[in-house]
Amino acid sequence: MKKTVVLITPLLILVMWITLTGDIYRWSPDADLAFASTGDATEVYTGNGIVGSITRAPIVPDGDVAGAPTDLVLDLDTSLDPSVTGRSLLAGKTIKVILPEEFENTGRLLTQDFFTSPTCVPGNLQCNSAILLQGWPQHPILPSVPPGQGLSRYSVTLEGTHIMVITANVDLTPGAPLPGPGIKQIHLILNGFRNPAPGFYDIQVLAKTGADGAIETGLGRVQILPQIRPSINVTSFYNPGSPNTIYQETSPGELAPLPYDLLLWDRNGAPMEGVTLSMVNPTHGLLVQGENSVGQFFIDTPPGASGQEIFSAAPSVPVPAPVSGVPTARLTAFFRAGSEVGEYGVTFELNGGNAVQMFVRVHEEID
């Protein structure tokens, strides 16, 4: 699929970074599964060692499709819950991500730190790069601050033809240099690579993220698909400051503080315009496009809860996807908590595609 490049103004670049955690598939914070399946959608296999799973990045519809540029997110084996501490990478230490030889390095693009060149910025990703993430969209640890200048936090290089190397230039620890839980994910933006034939491939990680820089290892399995499938992805791009939309808190009967902005692609990689939400019963609803159901959503509630709802104020509209600039559609959904305190799970899924899940903790009083 030919990708449309959308140029982004320098002012927007500072707030434009999106990397979803990859797709979060019908997952519970306490789950320990061999894999999670979304029906006839992609199966997401858990890895071993420090690799939790590997999924398509949420800023493109085809990052895991055969023949398309490689665009993946590696989840480490730490819960994405922001209350759980992530990993550290001390100055001089490295994380190496080793791609199988089946992934084709075309040799046409340079490996660069994000923001260091006009060809490696949001809207013009003509590079190979990697970004360290803290577990939710738009909240990365940027390689340098201000972007492209000032203090260099870490560098990204290519070793040989298939090993991406991230080297810390300062101590990258929870709470520093960016407030947050620490390193939980790695976004691989490899537009100079092409995905191999459909099948399952193992990606190895060698990371000096253990105590005092000790080496930790892991292996993750990614499924490369024969063709694009419908996809739904949550983004924090439209919320100033990129707060965490995946984990929120509110009071009984109240709206979650932040709406869910969902990016929608159909099975051809085109924007899914005109999609709305329709509640069927207190815990289940449909995503509707015209007269057709194109997906569904669920609300998992504490026992006895009533009055919870999910709704949209307007149908999905076409927008450029944050960072990549690929045309997509944005649907804004709102969640209202039910009558009972406890944890609510919100899951959206597309027919024949993936699913994303968010959580809302409901307390009697929220300061």
CSV table of C-alpha atoms in Angstrom, one decimal:
chain,number,residue,atom,x,y,z
A,1,MET,CA,0.0,0.0,0.0
A,2,LYS,CA,1.3,3.4,-0.9
A,3,LYS,CA,1.5,5.7,2.1
A,4,THR,CA,0.6,9.3,2.0
A,5,VAL,CA,3.1,11.6,3.5
A,6,VAL,CA,1.7,14.5,5.5
A,7,LEU,CA,4.1,17.2,6.5
A,8,ILE,CA,3.8,18.4,10.1
A,9,THR,CA,4.7,21.9,11.3
A,10,PRO,CA,7.6,22.3,13.7
A,11,LEU,CA,5.2,23.5,16.4
A,12,LEU,CA,3.2,20.3,16.2
A,13,ILE,CA,6.3,18.0,16.2
A,14,LEU,CA,6.8,18.5,20.0
A,15,VAL,CA,3.5,17.0,20.8
A,16,MET,CA,3.1,14.7,17.9
A,17,TRP,CA,4.7,11.5,19.0
A,18,ILE,CA,2.4,8.5,19.1
A,19,THR,CA,3.3,5.0,19.8
A,20,LEU,CA,0.7,2.9,21.3
A,21,THR,CA,1.7,0.1,23.1
A,22,GLY,CA,0.8,-1.8,20.2
A,23,ASP,CA,-2.7,-3.3,20.3
A,24,ILE,CA,-3.8,-4.4,23.7
A,25,TYR,CA,-5.8,-7.5,23.2
A,26,ARG,CA,-8.6,-8.4,25.6
A,27,TRP,CA,-6.1,-8.5,28.4
A,28,SER,CA,-6.4,-8.3,32.1
A,29,PRO,CA,-3.7,-6.8,34.3
A,30,ASP,CA,-3.3,-10.2,36.1
A,31,ALA,CA,-3.4,-12.3,33.0
A,32,ASP,CA,-0.7,-14.9,32.2
A,33,LEU,CA,-1.7,-16.4,28.9
A,34,ALA,CA,0.2,-18.4,26.3
A,35,PHE,CA,-1.5,-16.1,23.7
A,36,ALA,CA,-4.5,-13.9,23.5
A,37,SER,CA,-6.8,-14.3,20.5
A,38,THR,CA,-9.3,-11.9,18.9
A,39,GLY,CA,-11.4,-14.4,17.1
A,40,ASP,CA,-10.3,-14.5,13.4
A,41,ALA,CA,-7.8,-11.7,14.0
A,42,THR,CA,-4.1,-11.8,14.7
A,43,GLU,CA,-3.0,-14.1,17.5
A,44,VAL,CA,-0.6,-12.2,19.8
A,45,TYR,CA,1.9,-14.6,21.4
A,46,THR,CA,3.6,-13.9,24.6
A,47,GLY,CA,7.3,-14.1,24.5
A,48,ASN,CA,9.8,-15.4,27.0
A,49,GLY,CA,12.4,-13.7,29.1
A,50,ILE,CA,12.0,-10.0,29.1
A,51,VAL,CA,9.8,-9.9,26.0
A,52,GLY,CA,6.1,-9.9,26.7
A,53,SER,CA,4.7,-9.7,23.2
A,54,ILE,CA,5.2,-8.1,19.8
A,55,THR,CA,2.4,-6.3,17.9
A,56,ARG,CA,1.9,-4.0,14.9
A,57,ALA,CA,2.5,-0.3,15.8
A,58,PRO,CA,-0.8,1.6,16.1
A,59,ILE,CA,0.2,4.4,13.7
A,60,VAL,CA,-0.1,2.4,10.5
A,61,PRO,CA,-2.5,-0.3,9.2
A,62,ASP,CA,0.2,-2.6,7.7
A,63,GLY,CA,3.3,-2.7,10.0
A,64,ASP,CA,2.9,-6.5,10.3
A,65,VAL,CA,1.9,-7.3,6.7
A,66,ALA,CA,4.1,-9.2,4.3
A,67,GLY,CA,6.0,-6.9,2.0
A,68,ALA,CA,5.2,-3.7,3.9
A,69,PRO,CA,7.7,-1.6,5.9
A,70,THR,CA,8.3,-3.0,9.3
A,71,ASP,CA,6.6,-1.1,12.1
A,72,LEU,CA,6.3,-3.0,15.4
A,73,VAL,CA,6.1,-2.5,19.1
A,74,LEU,CA,7.9,-4.8,21.5
A,75,ASP,CA,6.2,-5.0,24.9
A,76,LEU,CA,8.6,-6.0,27.7
A,77,ASP,CA,7.4,-8.4,30.4
A,78,THR,CA,6.2,-5.6,32.7
A,79,SER,CA,2.6,-4.6,33.2
A,80,LEU,CA,1.6,-1.5,31.4
A,81,ASP,CA,-0.2,-0.3,34.5
A,82,PRO,CA,1.6,3.0,35.3
A,83,SER,CA,1.7,2.1,39.0
A,84,VAL,CA,4.1,-0.7,38.1
A,85,THR,CA,7.8,0.2,37.7
A,86,GLY,CA,9.4,-0.4,34.3
A,87,ARG,CA,13.1,-1.0,33.5
A,88,SER,CA,16.2,1.2,33.6
A,89,LEU,CA,19.0,1.6,31.1
A,90,LEU,CA,22.2,3.1,32.6
A,91,ALA,CA,24.5,5.4,30.8
A,92,GLY,CA,26.7,3.4,28.4
A,93,LYS,CA,24.5,0.3,28.5
A,94,THR,CA,22.6,-1.1,25.4
A,95,ILE,CA,19.5,-2.8,24.3
A,96,LYS,CA,19.9,-4.9,21.1
A,97,VAL,CA,16.9,-6.0,19.0
A,98,ILE,CA,17.9,-8.8,16.6
A,99,LEU,CA,15.7,-9.2,13.6
A,100,PRO,CA,15.6,-12.5,11.7
A,101,GLU,CA,17.3,-12.5,8.3
A,102,GLU,CA,14.0,-13.0,6.6
A,103,PHE,CA,13.2,-9.3,7.2
A,104,GLU,CA,14.7,-7.6,4.2
A,105,ASN,CA,17.0,-4.6,4.8
A,106,THR,CA,16.7,-2.7,1.6
A,107,GLY,CA,19.7,-0.6,2.4
A,108,ARG,CA,17.9,2.5,1.1
A,109,LEU,CA,17.4,4.4,4.4
A,110,LEU,CA,19.7,5.5,7.1
A,111,THR,CA,19.4,4.5,10.8
A,112,GLN,CA,19.0,7.7,12.7
A,113,ASP,CA,17.9,9.1,16.1
A,114,PHE,CA,14.4,10.4,15.9
A,115,PHE,CA,14.2,14.2,15.2
A,116,THR,CA,17.8,14.5,14.2
A,117,SER,CA,17.1,14.9,10.5
A,118,PRO,CA,14.3,16.2,8.3
A,119,THR,CA,13.9,12.7,7.0
A,120,CYS,CA,13.3,11.2,10.5
A,121,VAL,CA,10.5,13.3,11.9
A,122,PRO,CA,6.7,12.9,12.3
A,123,GLY,CA,5.1,13.0,8.9
A,124,ASN,CA,8.3,12.1,7.0
A,125,LEU,CA,9.7,8.9,8.5
A,126,GLN,CA,12.2,8.1,5.8
A,127,CYS,CA,14.5,6.3,8.2
A,128,ASN,CA,15.1,3.4,10.5
A,129,SER,CA,14.8,4.3,14.2
A,130,ALA,CA,13.6,3.1,17.6
A,131,ILE,CA,11.8,4.9,20.5
A,132,LEU,CA,11.7,3.8,24.1
A,133,LEU,CA,8.2,3.9,25.5
A,134,GLN,CA,6.7,4.1,29.0
A,135,GLY,CA,3.5,2.1,28.4
A,136,TRP,CA,1.0,4.4,26.8
A,137,PRO,CA,0.6,6.5,23.6
A,138,GLN,CA,2.4,9.8,23.2
A,139,HIS,CA,4.6,9.4,26.3
A,140,PRO,CA,7.9,8.2,25.1
A,141,ILE,CA,11.4,8.9,26.4
A,142,LEU,CA,12.6,11.0,23.5
A,143,PRO,CA,16.2,10.6,22.3
A,144,SER,CA,17.0,14.2,23.0
A,145,VAL,CA,15.3,17.2,24.5
A,146,PRO,CA,14.5,19.6,22.9
A,147,PRO,CA,13.9,17.1,20.1
A,148,GLY,CA,16.9,17.0,17.7
A,149,GLN,CA,19.1,19.2,19.9
A,150,GLY,CA,20.2,19.6,23.5
A,151,LEU,CA,20.9,16.7,25.8
A,152,SER,CA,21.2,13.4,24.0
A,153,ARG,CA,19.5,10.7,26.1
A,154,TYR,CA,20.1,7.7,23.9
A,155,SER,CA,21.4,6.9,20.4
A,156,VAL,CA,20.1,4.4,17.9
A,157,THR,CA,22.4,2.6,15.5
A,158,LEU,CA,22.4,-0.4,13.2
A,159,GLU,CA,24.9,-3.2,13.9
A,160,GLY,CA,25.5,-5.3,10.8
A,161,THR,CA,22.3,-5.5,8.8
A,162,HIS,CA,19.7,-6.7,11.3
A,163,ILE,CA,20.6,-5.6,14.8
A,164,MET,CA,19.1,-2.4,16.1
A,165,VAL,CA,21.2,-1.0,19.0
A,166,ILE,CA,19.9,1.5,21.6
A,167,THR,CA,22.7,3.0,23.7
A,168,ALA,CA,21.9,5.2,26.8
A,169,ASN,CA,23.9,8.4,27.0
A,170,VAL,CA,22.5,9.2,30.4
A,171,ASP,CA,20.9,7.1,33.1
A,172,LEU,CA,17.3,6.3,31.9
A,173,THR,CA,15.5,5.3,35.1
A,174,PRO,CA,11.9,5.5,36.4
A,175,GLY,CA,11.0,9.1,37.0
A,176,ALA,CA,14.1,10.4,35.2
A,177,PRO,CA,14.8,12.1,32.8
A,178,LEU,CA,11.0,12.1,32.0
A,179,PRO,CA,8.4,11.6,34.7
A,180,GLY,CA,6.9,8.1,34.4
A,181,PRO,CA,7.3,4.5,35.3
A,182,GLY,CA,10.4,3.7,33.1
A,183,ILE,CA,11.0,1.7,30.0
A,184,LYS,CA,8.2,-0.7,29.1
A,185,GLN,CA,8.1,-0.9,25.3
A,186,ILE,CA,10.3,-0.4,22.2
A,187,HIS,CA,8.8,1.0,19.0
A,188,LEU,CA,10.7,-0.2,16.0
A,189,ILE,CA,10.2,2.2,13.0
A,190,LEU,CA,12.0,0.4,10.2
A,191,ASN,CA,10.9,1.9,7.0
A,192,GLY,CA,14.1,0.7,5.3
A,193,PHE,CA,13.0,-2.9,6.0
A,194,ARG,CA,10.4,-5.0,4.4
A,195,ASN,CA,8.4,-7.7,6.2
A,196,PRO,CA,8.9,-11.3,5.1
A,197,ALA,CA,6.4,-13.8,3.8
A,198,PRO,CA,3.4,-14.6,6.0
A,199,GLY,CA,4.2,-16.7,9.0
A,200,PHE,CA,5.7,-16.5,12.5
A,201,TYR,CA,9.1,-15.1,13.3
A,202,ASP,CA,11.1,-14.8,16.5
A,203,ILE,CA,12.8,-11.5,17.4
A,204,GLN,CA,15.5,-11.6,20.0
A,205,VAL,CA,16.3,-8.9,22.6
A,206,LEU,CA,19.6,-8.6,24.5
A,207,ALA,CA,19.3,-5.8,27.1
A,208,LYS,CA,21.6,-4.6,29.8
A,209,THR,CA,18.6,-3.5,31.9
A,210,GLY,CA,19.2,-5.8,34.9
A,211,ALA,CA,20.7,-4.8,38.2
A,212,ASP,CA,23.8,-2.6,37.7
A,213,GLY,CA,23.5,-3.2,33.9
A,214,ALA,CA,23.3,-7.0,34.0
A,215,ILE,CA,22.2,-8.6,30.7
A,216,GLU,CA,18.6,-9.7,30.4
A,217,THR,CA,17.4,-11.7,27.4
A,218,GLY,CA,14.1,-12.5,25.7
A,219,LEU,CA,12.5,-13.8,22.6
A,220,GLY,CA,9.2,-12.6,21.1
A,221,ARG,CA,7.2,-14.1,18.3
A,222,VAL,CA,5.4,-11.9,15.7
A,223,GLN,CA,2.9,-13.0,13.2
A,224,ILE,CA,3.4,-11.5,9.7
A,225,LEU,CA,0.0,-11.4,7.9
A,226,PRO,CA,-0.7,-12.0,4.3
A,227,GLN,CA,-2.8,-8.9,4.0
A,228,ILE,CA,-4.1,-5.9,6.0
A,229,ARG,CA,-6.9,-6.6,8.5
A,230,PRO,CA,-9.3,-4.1,10.1
A,231,SER,CA,-7.6,-2.3,13.0
A,232,ILE,CA,-8.6,-0.1,15.9
A,233,ASN,CA,-6.1,1.8,18.0
A,234,VAL,CA,-6.3,4.1,20.9
A,235,THR,CA,-4.3,7.4,20.9
A,236,SER,CA,-3.5,10.1,23.4
A,237,PHE,CA,-2.4,12.6,20.7
A,238,TYR,CA,-5.5,14.8,21.1
A,239,ASN,CA,-5.1,15.2,24.9
A,240,PRO,CA,-2.7,18.0,25.8
A,241,GLY,CA,0.3,16.7,27.7
A,242,SER,CA,-0.3,13.1,26.6
A,243,PRO,CA,-1.9,11.8,29.8
A,244,ASN,CA,-2.6,8.1,30.2
A,245,THR,CA,-5.9,7.3,28.6
A,246,ILE,CA,-5.5,3.5,29.0
A,247,TYR,CA,-5.6,3.7,32.9
A,248,GLN,CA,-7.9,6.3,34.4
A,249,GLU,CA,-9.8,7.0,37.6
A,250,THR,CA,-13.2,8.5,38.3
A,251,SER,CA,-16.2,8.3,40.7
A,252,PRO,CA,-19.4,6.3,40.4
A,253,GLY,CA,-21.7,7.8,37.7
A,254,GLU,CA,-19.1,10.2,36.4
A,255,LEU,CA,-17.3,10.4,33.1
A,256,ALA,CA,-13.7,9.2,32.8
A,257,PRO,CA,-11.5,12.4,32.7
A,258,LEU,CA,-10.3,11.7,29.2
A,259,PRO,CA,-12.2,10.5,26.1
A,260,TYR,CA,-11.0,7.5,24.1
A,261,ASP,CA,-9.8,8.7,20.7
A,262,LEU,CA,-9.8,5.7,18.4
A,263,LEU,CA,-8.0,5.4,15.0
A,264,LEU,CA,-9.9,3.1,12.6
A,265,TRP,CA,-8.7,1.4,9.4
A,266,ASP,CA,-10.7,-1.1,7.3
A,267,ARG,CA,-9.5,-4.3,5.7
A,268,ASN,CA,-8.0,-2.4,2.8
A,269,GLY,CA,-6.1,0.0,5.0
A,270,ALA,CA,-8.5,2.9,4.3
A,271,PRO,CA,-10.0,5.2,6.9
A,272,MET,CA,-13.3,3.8,8.4
A,273,GLU,CA,-15.4,7.0,8.2
A,274,GLY,CA,-18.9,7.4,9.6
A,275,VAL,CA,-18.6,4.9,12.4
A,276,THR,CA,-20.8,5.4,15.5
A,277,LEU,CA,-21.4,3.6,18.8
A,278,SER,CA,-24.7,2.0,19.8
A,279,MET,CA,-25.4,0.4,23.2
A,280,VAL,CA,-27.2,-2.9,23.0
A,281,ASN,CA,-27.4,-3.6,26.7
A,282,PRO,CA,-25.7,-2.3,29.9
A,283,THR,CA,-22.4,-4.1,29.1
A,284,HIS,CA,-22.4,-4.5,25.3
A,285,GLY,CA,-22.6,-2.4,22.2
A,286,LEU,CA,-21.9,-2.2,18.5
A,287,LEU,CA,-19.7,-0.1,16.2
A,288,VAL,CA,-21.9,0.8,13.4
A,289,GLN,CA,-21.1,2.1,9.9
A,290,GLY,CA,-24.2,3.0,7.9
A,291,GLU,CA,-26.6,0.0,8.5
A,292,ASN,CA,-23.8,-2.4,9.2
A,293,SER,CA,-22.1,-3.6,12.4
A,294,VAL,CA,-18.4,-3.4,11.9
A,295,GLY,CA,-17.4,-4.2,15.5
A,296,GLN,CA,-18.4,-4.3,19.1
A,297,PHE,CA,-17.5,-3.1,22.5
A,298,PHE,CA,-17.8,-4.5,26.0
A,299,ILE,CA,-17.8,-3.2,29.6
A,300,ASP,CA,-16.6,-5.5,32.3
A,301,THR,CA,-18.0,-4.2,35.6
A,302,PRO,CA,-17.8,-4.9,39.3
A,303,PRO,CA,-20.7,-7.0,40.7
A,304,GLY,CA,-24.0,-5.2,40.8
A,305,ALA,CA,-22.9,-2.2,38.7
A,306,SER,CA,-25.6,-0.3,36.7
A,307,GLY,CA,-25.8,2.9,34.7
A,308,GLN,CA,-22.4,2.5,33.0
A,309,GLU,CA,-22.3,3.5,29.3
A,310,ILE,CA,-20.1,4.3,26.3
A,311,PHE,CA,-21.2,6.8,23.7
A,312,SER,CA,-19.9,9.0,20.9
A,313,ALA,CA,-20.9,12.5,20.1
A,314,ALA,CA,-20.3,12.3,16.4
A,315,PRO,CA,-19.3,9.7,13.7
A,316,SER,CA,-15.7,9.0,12.9
A,317,VAL,CA,-14.0,11.5,10.6
A,318,PRO,CA,-10.9,11.3,8.4
A,319,VAL,CA,-7.6,12.5,9.9
A,320,PRO,CA,-3.9,11.9,9.3
A,321,ALA,CA,-2.6,9.4,11.8
A,322,PRO,CA,-0.2,11.0,14.3
A,323,VAL,CA,3.5,10.6,13.4
A,324,SER,CA,3.1,8.5,10.3
A,325,GLY,CA,0.6,10.8,8.5
A,326,VAL,CA,-1.2,7.8,7.0
A,327,PRO,CA,-4.9,8.6,6.4
A,328,THR,CA,-7.1,7.1,9.1
A,329,ALA,CA,-10.4,7.9,10.8
A,330,ARG,CA,-10.8,9.3,14.4
A,331,LEU,CA,-13.7,8.2,16.6
A,332,THR,CA,-14.0,9.8,20.0
A,333,ALA,CA,-15.8,7.7,22.6
A,334,PHE,CA,-16.8,8.6,26.2
A,335,PHE,CA,-17.1,6.3,29.2
A,336,ARG,CA,-19.4,6.8,32.1
A,337,ALA,CA,-18.8,4.7,35.2
A,338,GLY,CA,-21.5,2.7,36.7
A,339,SER,CA,-22.9,2.7,40.3
A,340,GLU,CA,-20.3,0.5,42.0
A,341,VAL,CA,-16.7,1.1,42.9
A,342,GLY,CA,-14.0,-1.1,41.6
A,343,GLU,CA,-12.3,-1.7,38.2
A,344,TYR,CA,-14.1,-1.4,34.9
A,345,GLY,CA,-12.6,-2.9,31.7
A,346,VAL,CA,-13.5,-1.3,28.4
A,347,THR,CA,-12.9,-3.3,25.2
A,348,PHE,CA,-13.4,-2.3,21.6
A,349,GLU,CA,-12.9,-4.7,18.7
A,350,LEU,CA,-13.4,-4.8,15.0
A,351,ASN,CA,-14.9,-7.6,13.0
A,352,GLY,CA,-12.1,-9.6,11.5
A,353,GLY,CA,-9.6,-7.3,13.2
A,354,ASN,CA,-7.9,-6.6,16.5
A,355,ALA,CA,-9.1,-5.3,19.9
A,356,VAL,CA,-7.9,-2.7,22.4
A,357,GLN,CA,-8.7,-2.6,26.1
A,358,MET,CA,-8.6,0.2,28.7
A,359,PHE,CA,-9.3,0.3,32.4
A,360,VAL,CA,-11.0,2.7,34.7
A,361,ARG,CA,-10.7,2.5,38.5
A,362,VAL,CA,-13.8,3.9,40.2
A,363,HIS,CA,-13.5,5.3,43.8
A,364,GLU,CA,-16.0,7.0,46.0
A,365,GLU,CA,-14.1,10.2,45.9
A,366,ILE,CA,-11.5,11.4,43.4
A,367,ASP,CA,-9.4,14.4,44.3
